[in-house]
Amino acid sequence: MSPIAIGLIIFSAMMHAGWNLMGKRHAPSLSFFTLSMSAGALAFTPFVFSLLWQLPAMPATFWWLLLGTGLAQAVYMAGLAWAYARADVSLIYPMARALPVVMVPCISWLLLDNRVLTAADWLGMMVIVLGSLILPLPRLSALHWRSYATPALGFMLLAALGTCGYSLIDSAALRVLRQHGLSAFEAGSLYLTLQAYSSVLWMLPVCLLGQQERPTLRGLLQRQQMKVWASTGIAILLTYWLILIAMSYVTDVSYVVALRQLSIPLGVLAGIVWLKETPTAPRLLGVTVIVIGLLLVALG
């Protein structure tokens, strides 16, 4: 990996952890992420404006995929927001980030007959699950089903399922864009902007109709709040955009995947230092085990 790629990926990992902390600290709600995604989509539109002329040539399949990924992204944002409203970032963030690494290949293996998982992949995924089971425990000796039967972890699973949904859909949609002559970077840049618009299309009605979300939405439209969610939205899209750039500087994308996991310990550390969350022994051990599992999957 070149120094440029390493720098871009580390900065992207820091930014990913950062926008999650902003959502937790300021207004953990679907309204916050809806406004953020709106701002991010608007900010990125000028960068992809020259590519928009190719959209009329896209088949109906692409538009259905775009609608589907927007729904999955909305589910992810809703689960994340409502989990953060009930629990610490240092608990929710590593699990929501890591579990899709297990869930996506398992779904592909079971439903799509994609049987490319190696022994190292299976070992890494089992280690991730082990770390995720350790993480929510109040103490290491308190292994009980009640430790997992919480609304926060339920919403975290919803976020993980949303991640699975858009991960599986996005690969198919990006293939369509590539088949129409766009480079990998052009396809990724255009797609992440369109995906943001699609997710807002799904999230906004919930914010306008929800009894808890509607007053939050009004409060966030105050001028002093706008800078927070606007900068968060730009960070959300910029996080992946930097990864797209970094991929052009590496010969093996598995190194990109592995280094991106730096965001997990960074997010936990920031939650403890910045938000004053309690660094319990199970939480620190669980995060360490999860990162080991992720590295096994990424480099296996």
PDB file of C-alpha atoms in Angstrom:
ATOM      1  CA  MET A   1       0.000   0.000   0.000  1.00  0.00           C
ATOM      2  CA  SER A   2       1.233   3.477  -0.817  1.00  0.00           C
ATOM      3  CA  PRO A   3       1.491   6.140   1.906  1.00  0.00           C
ATOM      4  CA  ILE A   4      -1.303   8.048   0.145  1.00  0.00           C
ATOM      5  CA  ALA A   5      -3.681   5.084   0.425  1.00  0.00           C
ATOM      6  CA  ILE A   6      -2.801   4.506   4.066  1.00  0.00           C
ATOM      7  CA  GLY A   7      -3.369   8.168   4.881  1.00  0.00           C
ATOM      8  CA  LEU A   8      -6.717   8.268   3.057  1.00  0.00           C
ATOM      9  CA  ILE A   9      -7.994   5.093   4.756  1.00  0.00           C
ATOM     10  CA  ILE A  10      -6.928   6.207   8.242  1.00  0.00           C
ATOM     11  CA  PHE A  11      -8.574   9.605   7.708  1.00  0.00           C
ATOM     12  CA  SER A  12     -11.710   7.853   6.421  1.00  0.00           C
ATOM     13  CA  ALA A  13     -11.765   5.581   9.491  1.00  0.00           C
ATOM     14  CA  MET A  14     -11.449   8.589  11.795  1.00  0.00           C
ATOM     15  CA  MET A  15     -14.239  10.361   9.935  1.00  0.00           C
ATOM     16  CA  HIS A  16     -16.530   7.299  10.092  1.00  0.00           C
ATOM     17  CA  ALA A  17     -16.131   7.067  13.855  1.00  0.00           C
ATOM     18  CA  GLY A  18     -16.516  10.845  14.067  1.00  0.00           C
ATOM     19  CA  TRP A  19     -19.880  11.120  12.316  1.00  0.00           C
ATOM     20  CA  ASN A  20     -21.264   8.331  14.488  1.00  0.00           C
ATOM     21  CA  LEU A  21     -20.192  10.248  17.591  1.00  0.00           C
ATOM     22  CA  MET A  22     -21.774  13.439  16.239  1.00  0.00           C
ATOM     23  CA  GLY A  23     -25.066  11.619  15.787  1.00  0.00           C
ATOM     24  CA  LYS A  24     -24.906  10.229  19.325  1.00  0.00           C
ATOM     25  CA  ARG A  25     -23.828  13.455  21.004  1.00  0.00           C
ATOM     26  CA  HIS A  26     -26.143  15.977  19.373  1.00  0.00           C
ATOM     27  CA  ALA A  27     -29.443  14.309  18.515  1.00  0.00           C
ATOM     28  CA  PRO A  28     -29.567  10.487  18.228  1.00  0.00           C
ATOM     29  CA  SER A  29     -32.624  10.383  15.983  1.00  0.00           C
ATOM     30  CA  LEU A  30     -33.682   9.476  12.478  1.00  0.00           C
ATOM     31  CA  SER A  31     -34.374  13.173  11.866  1.00  0.00           C
ATOM     32  CA  PHE A  32     -30.721  14.021  12.460  1.00  0.00           C
ATOM     33  CA  PHE A  33     -29.497  11.446   9.940  1.00  0.00           C
ATOM     34  CA  THR A  34     -32.209  12.381   7.429  1.00  0.00           C
ATOM     35  CA  LEU A  35     -31.082  16.001   7.401  1.00  0.00           C
ATOM     36  CA  SER A  36     -27.447  14.882   7.360  1.00  0.00           C
ATOM     37  CA  MET A  37     -27.930  12.655   4.324  1.00  0.00           C
ATOM     38  CA  SER A  38     -29.836  15.451   2.564  1.00  0.00           C
ATOM     39  CA  ALA A  39     -26.944  17.853   3.137  1.00  0.00           C
ATOM     40  CA  GLY A  40     -24.375  15.275   2.034  1.00  0.00           C
ATOM     41  CA  ALA A  41     -26.278  14.483  -1.169  1.00  0.00           C
ATOM     42  CA  LEU A  42     -26.606  18.172  -2.058  1.00  0.00           C
ATOM     43  CA  ALA A  43     -22.924  18.812  -1.328  1.00  0.00           C
ATOM     44  CA  PHE A  44     -21.783  15.937  -3.577  1.00  0.00           C
ATOM     45  CA  THR A  45     -24.149  16.602  -6.491  1.00  0.00           C
ATOM     46  CA  PRO A  46     -21.836  19.165  -8.189  1.00  0.00           C
ATOM     47  CA  PHE A  47     -18.996  16.594  -8.224  1.00  0.00           C
ATOM     48  CA  VAL A  48     -21.093  14.074 -10.164  1.00  0.00           C
ATOM     49  CA  PHE A  49     -23.106  16.545 -12.240  1.00  0.00           C
ATOM     50  CA  SER A  50     -21.224  15.667 -15.436  1.00  0.00           C
ATOM     51  CA  LEU A  51     -22.229  12.001 -15.007  1.00  0.00           C
ATOM     52  CA  LEU A  52     -25.967  12.599 -14.633  1.00  0.00           C
ATOM     53  CA  TRP A  53     -26.533  12.588 -18.407  1.00  0.00           C
ATOM     54  CA  GLN A  54     -25.913   8.817 -18.420  1.00  0.00           C
ATOM     55  CA  LEU A  55     -28.808   8.059 -16.067  1.00  0.00           C
ATOM     56  CA  PRO A  56     -31.610   7.993 -18.703  1.00  0.00           C
ATOM     57  CA  ALA A  57     -29.831   5.048 -20.354  1.00  0.00           C
ATOM     58  CA  MET A  58     -29.973   2.955 -17.174  1.00  0.00           C
ATOM     59  CA  PRO A  59     -32.364  -0.018 -17.237  1.00  0.00           C
ATOM     60  CA  ALA A  60     -35.346  -0.329 -14.907  1.00  0.00           C
ATOM     61  CA  THR A  61     -33.379  -2.871 -12.857  1.00  0.00           C
ATOM     62  CA  PHE A  62     -30.953  -0.145 -11.763  1.00  0.00           C
ATOM     63  CA  TRP A  63     -33.742   2.103 -10.488  1.00  0.00           C
ATOM     64  CA  TRP A  64     -35.318  -0.753  -8.523  1.00  0.00           C
ATOM     65  CA  LEU A  65     -31.927  -1.504  -6.994  1.00  0.00           C
ATOM     66  CA  LEU A  66     -31.488   2.165  -6.135  1.00  0.00           C
ATOM     67  CA  LEU A  67     -34.885   2.223  -4.454  1.00  0.00           C
ATOM     68  CA  GLY A  68     -34.011  -0.952  -2.542  1.00  0.00           C
ATOM     69  CA  THR A  69     -30.654   0.341  -1.347  1.00  0.00           C
ATOM     70  CA  GLY A  70     -32.321   3.533  -0.153  1.00  0.00           C
ATOM     71  CA  LEU A  71     -34.726   1.486   1.957  1.00  0.00           C
ATOM     72  CA  ALA A  72     -31.856  -0.590   3.379  1.00  0.00           C
ATOM     73  CA  GLN A  73     -29.846   2.555   4.113  1.00  0.00           C
ATOM     74  CA  ALA A  74     -32.899   4.056   5.849  1.00  0.00           C
ATOM     75  CA  VAL A  75     -33.261   0.910   7.989  1.00  0.00           C
ATOM     76  CA  TYR A  76     -29.554   1.158   8.868  1.00  0.00           C
ATOM     77  CA  MET A  77     -29.819   4.827   9.854  1.00  0.00           C
ATOM     78  CA  ALA A  78     -33.010   4.262  11.858  1.00  0.00           C
ATOM     79  CA  GLY A  79     -31.542   1.318  13.746  1.00  0.00           C
ATOM     80  CA  LEU A  80     -28.331   3.208  14.434  1.00  0.00           C
ATOM     81  CA  ALA A  81     -30.104   6.360  15.627  1.00  0.00           C
ATOM     82  CA  TRP A  82     -32.550   4.570  17.904  1.00  0.00           C
ATOM     83  CA  ALA A  83     -29.800   2.340  19.317  1.00  0.00           C
ATOM     84  CA  TYR A  84     -27.643   5.379  20.103  1.00  0.00           C
ATOM     85  CA  ALA A  85     -30.610   6.950  21.875  1.00  0.00           C
ATOM     86  CA  ARG A  86     -30.587   3.988  24.293  1.00  0.00           C
ATOM     87  CA  ALA A  87     -26.951   2.899  24.671  1.00  0.00           C
ATOM     88  CA  ASP A  88     -23.309   3.956  24.416  1.00  0.00           C
ATOM     89  CA  VAL A  89     -21.397   4.369  21.183  1.00  0.00           C
ATOM     90  CA  SER A  90     -18.674   2.115  22.604  1.00  0.00           C
ATOM     91  CA  LEU A  91     -21.261  -0.688  22.776  1.00  0.00           C
ATOM     92  CA  ILE A  92     -23.352  -0.140  19.635  1.00  0.00           C
ATOM     93  CA  TYR A  93     -20.740   1.060  17.147  1.00  0.00           C
ATOM     94  CA  PRO A  94     -18.377  -1.954  17.130  1.00  0.00           C
ATOM     95  CA  MET A  95     -21.248  -4.442  16.940  1.00  0.00           C
ATOM     96  CA  ALA A  96     -23.119  -2.589  14.179  1.00  0.00           C
ATOM     97  CA  ARG A  97     -19.843  -2.275  12.262  1.00  0.00           C
ATOM     98  CA  ALA A  98     -18.650  -5.859  12.721  1.00  0.00           C
ATOM     99  CA  LEU A  99     -21.728  -8.099  12.556  1.00  0.00           C
ATOM    100  CA  PRO A 100     -22.468  -7.383   8.856  1.00  0.00           C
ATOM    101  CA  VAL A 101     -19.016  -8.823   8.074  1.00  0.00           C
ATOM    102  CA  VAL A 102     -20.463 -12.115   9.342  1.00  0.00           C
ATOM    103  CA  MET A 103     -24.010 -11.700   8.071  1.00  0.00           C
ATOM    104  CA  VAL A 104     -23.346 -10.658   4.455  1.00  0.00           C
ATOM    105  CA  PRO A 105     -21.195 -13.666   3.440  1.00  0.00           C
ATOM    106  CA  CYS A 106     -23.499 -16.045   5.316  1.00  0.00           C
ATOM    107  CA  ILE A 107     -26.537 -14.698   3.457  1.00  0.00           C
ATOM    108  CA  SER A 108     -24.639 -14.941   0.171  1.00  0.00           C
ATOM    109  CA  TRP A 109     -23.603 -18.487   1.026  1.00  0.00           C
ATOM    110  CA  LEU A 110     -27.105 -19.619   2.013  1.00  0.00           C
ATOM    111  CA  LEU A 111     -29.295 -17.763  -0.494  1.00  0.00           C
ATOM    112  CA  LEU A 112     -27.055 -16.839  -3.417  1.00  0.00           C
ATOM    113  CA  ASP A 113     -24.959 -20.018  -3.531  1.00  0.00           C
ATOM    114  CA  ASN A 114     -21.790 -17.946  -3.269  1.00  0.00           C
ATOM    115  CA  ARG A 115     -19.490 -20.599  -1.805  1.00  0.00           C
ATOM    116  CA  VAL A 116     -16.151 -18.783  -1.706  1.00  0.00           C
ATOM    117  CA  LEU A 117     -15.667 -18.680   2.071  1.00  0.00           C
ATOM    118  CA  THR A 118     -12.343 -20.076   3.266  1.00  0.00           C
ATOM    119  CA  ALA A 119     -11.467 -21.696   6.591  1.00  0.00           C
ATOM    120  CA  ALA A 120      -9.861 -18.392   7.658  1.00  0.00           C
ATOM    121  CA  ASP A 121     -13.135 -16.590   6.846  1.00  0.00           C
ATOM    122  CA  TRP A 122     -15.165 -18.984   9.001  1.00  0.00           C
ATOM    123  CA  LEU A 123     -12.662 -18.734  11.861  1.00  0.00           C
ATOM    124  CA  GLY A 124     -12.670 -14.938  11.674  1.00  0.00           C
ATOM    125  CA  MET A 125     -16.468 -14.792  11.657  1.00  0.00           C
ATOM    126  CA  MET A 126     -16.706 -17.069  14.696  1.00  0.00           C
ATOM    127  CA  VAL A 127     -14.227 -14.821  16.511  1.00  0.00           C
ATOM    128  CA  ILE A 128     -16.355 -11.758  15.605  1.00  0.00           C
ATOM    129  CA  VAL A 129     -19.474 -13.444  16.997  1.00  0.00           C
ATOM    130  CA  LEU A 130     -17.573 -14.323  20.185  1.00  0.00           C
ATOM    131  CA  GLY A 131     -16.476 -10.712  20.618  1.00  0.00           C
ATOM    132  CA  SER A 132     -20.026  -9.495  20.005  1.00  0.00           C
ATOM    133  CA  LEU A 133     -21.300 -11.847  22.716  1.00  0.00           C
ATOM    134  CA  ILE A 134     -18.725 -10.552  25.203  1.00  0.00           C
ATOM    135  CA  LEU A 135     -19.296  -6.856  24.473  1.00  0.00           C
ATOM    136  CA  PRO A 136     -22.759  -6.294  26.063  1.00  0.00           C
ATOM    137  CA  LEU A 137     -21.990  -8.140  29.327  1.00  0.00           C
ATOM    138  CA  PRO A 138     -21.936  -5.963  32.463  1.00  0.00           C
ATOM    139  CA  ARG A 139     -19.114  -8.199  33.728  1.00  0.00           C
ATOM    140  CA  LEU A 140     -17.418 -11.306  32.387  1.00  0.00           C
ATOM    141  CA  SER A 141     -19.167 -13.607  34.873  1.00  0.00           C
ATOM    142  CA  ALA A 142     -22.649 -12.303  34.007  1.00  0.00           C
ATOM    143  CA  LEU A 143     -23.388 -14.434  30.950  1.00  0.00           C
ATOM    144  CA  HIS A 144     -27.200 -14.455  30.702  1.00  0.00           C
ATOM    145  CA  TRP A 145     -29.758 -14.029  27.938  1.00  0.00           C
ATOM    146  CA  ARG A 146     -31.097 -10.893  29.653  1.00  0.00           C
ATOM    147  CA  SER A 147     -27.823  -9.139  28.797  1.00  0.00           C
ATOM    148  CA  TYR A 148     -28.830  -9.339  25.124  1.00  0.00           C
ATOM    149  CA  ALA A 149     -32.623  -8.839  25.374  1.00  0.00           C
ATOM    150  CA  THR A 150     -32.532  -5.027  25.285  1.00  0.00           C
ATOM    151  CA  PRO A 151     -34.145  -2.508  22.907  1.00  0.00           C
ATOM    152  CA  ALA A 152     -30.728  -1.011  22.146  1.00  0.00           C
ATOM    153  CA  LEU A 153     -29.324  -4.307  20.880  1.00  0.00           C
ATOM    154  CA  GLY A 154     -32.533  -4.933  18.951  1.00  0.00           C
ATOM    155  CA  PHE A 155     -32.102  -1.646  17.101  1.00  0.00           C
ATOM    156  CA  MET A 156     -28.404  -2.429  16.615  1.00  0.00           C
ATOM    157  CA  LEU A 157     -29.410  -5.675  14.859  1.00  0.00           C
ATOM    158  CA  LEU A 158     -31.792  -3.644  12.712  1.00  0.00           C
ATOM    159  CA  ALA A 159     -28.862  -1.429  11.710  1.00  0.00           C
ATOM    160  CA  ALA A 160     -26.744  -4.501  10.931  1.00  0.00           C
ATOM    161  CA  LEU A 161     -29.532  -5.960   8.763  1.00  0.00           C
ATOM    162  CA  GLY A 162     -29.789  -2.650   6.913  1.00  0.00           C
ATOM    163  CA  THR A 163     -26.054  -2.789   6.252  1.00  0.00           C
ATOM    164  CA  CYS A 164     -26.441  -6.312   4.876  1.00  0.00           C
ATOM    165  CA  GLY A 165     -29.244  -5.168   2.626  1.00  0.00           C
ATOM    166  CA  TYR A 166     -27.441  -2.274   0.997  1.00  0.00           C
ATOM    167  CA  SER A 167     -24.145  -4.197   0.798  1.00  0.00           C
ATOM    168  CA  LEU A 168     -25.759  -6.974  -1.252  1.00  0.00           C
ATOM    169  CA  ILE A 169     -27.748  -4.562  -3.428  1.00  0.00           C
ATOM    170  CA  ASP A 170     -24.904  -2.110  -4.048  1.00  0.00           C
ATOM    171  CA  SER A 171     -22.609  -4.636  -5.706  1.00  0.00           C
ATOM    172  CA  ALA A 172     -25.325  -5.430  -8.263  1.00  0.00           C
ATOM    173  CA  ALA A 173     -26.163  -1.761  -8.897  1.00  0.00           C
ATOM    174  CA  LEU A 174     -22.502  -0.804  -9.337  1.00  0.00           C
ATOM    175  CA  ARG A 175     -22.102  -3.591 -11.900  1.00  0.00           C
ATOM    176  CA  VAL A 176     -24.884  -2.006 -13.950  1.00  0.00           C
ATOM    177  CA  LEU A 177     -23.120   1.366 -13.878  1.00  0.00           C
ATOM    178  CA  ARG A 178     -19.804  -0.215 -14.867  1.00  0.00           C
ATOM    179  CA  GLN A 179     -21.493  -2.033 -17.754  1.00  0.00           C
ATOM    180  CA  HIS A 180     -22.561   1.373 -19.092  1.00  0.00           C
ATOM    181  CA  GLY A 181     -18.987   2.623 -19.375  1.00  0.00           C
ATOM    182  CA  LEU A 182     -18.357   4.318 -16.037  1.00  0.00           C
ATOM    183  CA  SER A 183     -15.038   3.745 -14.280  1.00  0.00           C
ATOM    184  CA  ALA A 184     -15.030   2.264 -10.792  1.00  0.00           C
ATOM    185  CA  PHE A 185     -14.427   5.690  -9.275  1.00  0.00           C
ATOM    186  CA  GLU A 186     -17.108   7.402 -11.393  1.00  0.00           C
ATOM    187  CA  ALA A 187     -19.653   4.656 -10.658  1.00  0.00           C
ATOM    188  CA  GLY A 188     -18.941   4.778  -6.930  1.00  0.00           C
ATOM    189  CA  SER A 189     -19.096   8.566  -6.721  1.00  0.00           C
ATOM    190  CA  LEU A 190     -22.360   8.796  -8.656  1.00  0.00           C
ATOM    191  CA  TYR A 191     -23.904   5.883  -6.815  1.00  0.00           C
ATOM    192  CA  LEU A 192     -23.164   7.084  -3.273  1.00  0.00           C
ATOM    193  CA  THR A 193     -24.808  10.431  -4.140  1.00  0.00           C
ATOM    194  CA  LEU A 194     -27.901   8.788  -5.630  1.00  0.00           C
ATOM    195  CA  GLN A 195     -28.071   6.372  -2.697  1.00  0.00           C
ATOM    196  CA  ALA A 196     -28.155   9.303  -0.272  1.00  0.00           C
ATOM    197  CA  TYR A 197     -31.113  10.830  -2.141  1.00  0.00           C
ATOM    198  CA  SER A 198     -32.886   7.470  -2.177  1.00  0.00           C
ATOM    199  CA  SER A 199     -32.448   6.987   1.568  1.00  0.00           C
ATOM    200  CA  VAL A 200     -33.857  10.459   2.263  1.00  0.00           C
ATOM    201  CA  LEU A 201     -36.886   9.534   0.154  1.00  0.00           C
ATOM    202  CA  TRP A 202     -37.602   6.700   2.612  1.00  0.00           C
ATOM    203  CA  MET A 203     -36.598   8.446   5.850  1.00  0.00           C
ATOM    204  CA  LEU A 204     -38.330  11.786   5.448  1.00  0.00           C
ATOM    205  CA  PRO A 205     -41.945  10.473   5.648  1.00  0.00           C
ATOM    206  CA  VAL A 206     -41.104   8.686   8.926  1.00  0.00           C
ATOM    207  CA  CYS A 207     -39.695  11.929  10.330  1.00  0.00           C
ATOM    208  CA  LEU A 208     -42.729  13.946   9.225  1.00  0.00           C
ATOM    209  CA  LEU A 209     -45.277  11.443  10.531  1.00  0.00           C
ATOM    210  CA  GLY A 210     -43.552  10.091  13.663  1.00  0.00           C
ATOM    211  CA  GLN A 211     -44.700  11.621  16.943  1.00  0.00           C
ATOM    212  CA  GLN A 212     -41.203  11.573  18.427  1.00  0.00           C
ATOM    213  CA  GLU A 213     -39.321  12.449  15.251  1.00  0.00           C
ATOM    214  CA  ARG A 214     -41.450  15.422  14.163  1.00  0.00           C
ATOM    215  CA  PRO A 215     -40.563  17.766  17.078  1.00  0.00           C
ATOM    216  CA  THR A 216     -36.912  16.674  16.817  1.00  0.00           C
ATOM    217  CA  LEU A 217     -36.935  17.565  13.130  1.00  0.00           C
ATOM    218  CA  ARG A 218     -38.288  21.047  13.898  1.00  0.00           C
ATOM    219  CA  GLY A 219     -35.603  21.605  16.522  1.00  0.00           C
ATOM    220  CA  LEU A 220     -32.835  20.547  14.160  1.00  0.00           C
ATOM    221  CA  LEU A 221     -33.963  23.099  11.577  1.00  0.00           C
ATOM    222  CA  GLN A 222     -32.896  25.911  13.914  1.00  0.00           C
ATOM    223  CA  ARG A 223     -29.927  27.815  12.512  1.00  0.00           C
ATOM    224  CA  GLN A 224     -27.533  26.869  15.330  1.00  0.00           C
ATOM    225  CA  GLN A 225     -28.153  23.160  14.639  1.00  0.00           C
ATOM    226  CA  MET A 226     -27.673  23.282  10.882  1.00  0.00           C
ATOM    227  CA  LYS A 227     -23.876  23.318  10.923  1.00  0.00           C
ATOM    228  CA  VAL A 228     -23.804  20.109  12.960  1.00  0.00           C
ATOM    229  CA  TRP A 229     -25.996  17.939  10.759  1.00  0.00           C
ATOM    230  CA  ALA A 230     -24.702  19.487   7.530  1.00  0.00           C
ATOM    231  CA  SER A 231     -21.076  18.733   8.424  1.00  0.00           C
ATOM    232  CA  THR A 232     -22.101  15.238   9.572  1.00  0.00           C
ATOM    233  CA  GLY A 233     -23.782  14.544   6.237  1.00  0.00           C
ATOM    234  CA  ILE A 234     -20.737  15.644   4.262  1.00  0.00           C
ATOM    235  CA  ALA A 235     -18.593  13.390   6.478  1.00  0.00           C
ATOM    236  CA  ILE A 236     -20.903  10.404   5.853  1.00  0.00           C
ATOM    237  CA  LEU A 237     -20.451  10.600   2.085  1.00  0.00           C
ATOM    238  CA  LEU A 238     -16.828  11.728   2.216  1.00  0.00           C
ATOM    239  CA  THR A 239     -15.958   8.664   4.314  1.00  0.00           C
ATOM    240  CA  TYR A 240     -16.706   6.283   1.449  1.00  0.00           C
ATOM    241  CA  TRP A 241     -15.500   8.656  -1.255  1.00  0.00           C
ATOM    242  CA  LEU A 242     -12.022   8.602   0.316  1.00  0.00           C
ATOM    243  CA  ILE A 243     -12.103   4.791   0.256  1.00  0.00           C
ATOM    244  CA  LEU A 244     -12.906   4.876  -3.466  1.00  0.00           C
ATOM    245  CA  ILE A 245      -9.857   7.057  -4.047  1.00  0.00           C
ATOM    246  CA  ALA A 246      -7.655   4.879  -1.836  1.00  0.00           C
ATOM    247  CA  MET A 247      -8.638   1.770  -3.796  1.00  0.00           C
ATOM    248  CA  SER A 248      -6.948   3.212  -6.867  1.00  0.00           C
ATOM    249  CA  TYR A 249      -3.615   3.240  -5.008  1.00  0.00           C
ATOM    250  CA  VAL A 250      -3.580  -0.412  -3.855  1.00  0.00           C
ATOM    251  CA  THR A 251      -3.091  -3.739  -5.606  1.00  0.00           C
ATOM    252  CA  ASP A 252      -5.154  -5.785  -3.120  1.00  0.00           C
ATOM    253  CA  VAL A 253      -8.405  -4.345  -1.734  1.00  0.00           C
ATOM    254  CA  SER A 254      -8.274  -6.735   1.241  1.00  0.00           C
ATOM    255  CA  TYR A 255      -5.707  -4.386   2.780  1.00  0.00           C
ATOM    256  CA  VAL A 256      -8.207  -1.539   2.446  1.00  0.00           C
ATOM    257  CA  VAL A 257     -10.886  -3.637   4.144  1.00  0.00           C
ATOM    258  CA  ALA A 258      -8.502  -4.560   6.969  1.00  0.00           C
ATOM    259  CA  LEU A 259      -7.234  -1.033   7.619  1.00  0.00           C
ATOM    260  CA  ARG A 260     -10.774   0.383   7.610  1.00  0.00           C
ATOM    261  CA  GLN A 261     -11.454  -1.623  10.781  1.00  0.00           C
ATOM    262  CA  LEU A 262      -9.294   0.910  12.590  1.00  0.00           C
ATOM    263  CA  SER A 263     -12.532   2.876  12.935  1.00  0.00           C
ATOM    264  CA  ILE A 264     -13.816   0.384  15.549  1.00  0.00           C
ATOM    265  CA  PRO A 265     -11.186   0.960  18.264  1.00  0.00           C
ATOM    266  CA  LEU A 266     -11.160   4.656  17.329  1.00  0.00           C
ATOM    267  CA  GLY A 267     -14.939   4.867  17.816  1.00  0.00           C
ATOM    268  CA  VAL A 268     -14.776   3.062  21.147  1.00  0.00           C
ATOM    269  CA  LEU A 269     -11.874   5.221  22.348  1.00  0.00           C
ATOM    270  CA  ALA A 270     -13.647   8.413  21.292  1.00  0.00           C
ATOM    271  CA  GLY A 271     -16.829   7.318  23.069  1.00  0.00           C
ATOM    272  CA  ILE A 272     -14.880   6.725  26.265  1.00  0.00           C
ATOM    273  CA  VAL A 273     -12.797   9.915  26.089  1.00  0.00           C
ATOM    274  CA  TRP A 274     -15.170  12.373  24.413  1.00  0.00           C
ATOM    275  CA  LEU A 275     -18.549  11.143  25.671  1.00  0.00           C
ATOM    276  CA  LYS A 276     -17.234   9.904  29.049  1.00  0.00           C
ATOM    277  CA  GLU A 277     -18.576   6.368  28.563  1.00  0.00           C
ATOM    278  CA  THR A 278     -17.538   3.680  31.049  1.00  0.00           C
ATOM    279  CA  PRO A 279     -14.714   1.428  29.729  1.00  0.00           C
ATOM    280  CA  THR A 280     -15.860  -1.873  31.246  1.00  0.00           C
ATOM    281  CA  ALA A 281     -13.623  -4.951  31.018  1.00  0.00           C
ATOM    282  CA  PRO A 282     -16.097  -6.925  28.792  1.00  0.00           C
ATOM    283  CA  ARG A 283     -16.393  -3.953  26.463  1.00  0.00           C
ATOM    284  CA  LEU A 284     -12.645  -3.587  25.983  1.00  0.00           C
ATOM    285  CA  LEU A 285     -12.136  -7.342  25.639  1.00  0.00           C
ATOM    286  CA  GLY A 286     -15.052  -7.691  23.227  1.00  0.00           C
ATOM    287  CA  VAL A 287     -13.756  -4.920  20.962  1.00  0.00           C
ATOM    288  CA  THR A 288     -10.282  -6.478  20.922  1.00  0.00           C
ATOM    289  CA  VAL A 289     -11.703  -9.881  19.960  1.00  0.00           C
ATOM    290  CA  ILE A 290     -13.890  -8.319  17.243  1.00  0.00           C
ATOM    291  CA  VAL A 291     -10.942  -6.498  15.674  1.00  0.00           C
ATOM    292  CA  ILE A 292      -8.914  -9.747  15.643  1.00  0.00           C
ATOM    293  CA  GLY A 293     -11.802 -11.510  13.893  1.00  0.00           C
ATOM    294  CA  LEU A 294     -12.166  -8.743  11.340  1.00  0.00           C
ATOM    295  CA  LEU A 295      -8.481  -8.894  10.524  1.00  0.00           C
ATOM    296  CA  LEU A 296      -8.691 -12.680  10.084  1.00  0.00           C
ATOM    297  CA  VAL A 297     -11.552 -12.235   7.599  1.00  0.00           C
ATOM    298  CA  ALA A 298      -9.934  -9.319   5.748  1.00  0.00           C
ATOM    299  CA  LEU A 299      -6.477 -10.886   5.403  1.00  0.00           C
ATOM    300  CA  GLY A 300      -7.464 -14.563   5.267  1.00  0.00           C
TER     301      GLY A 300
END
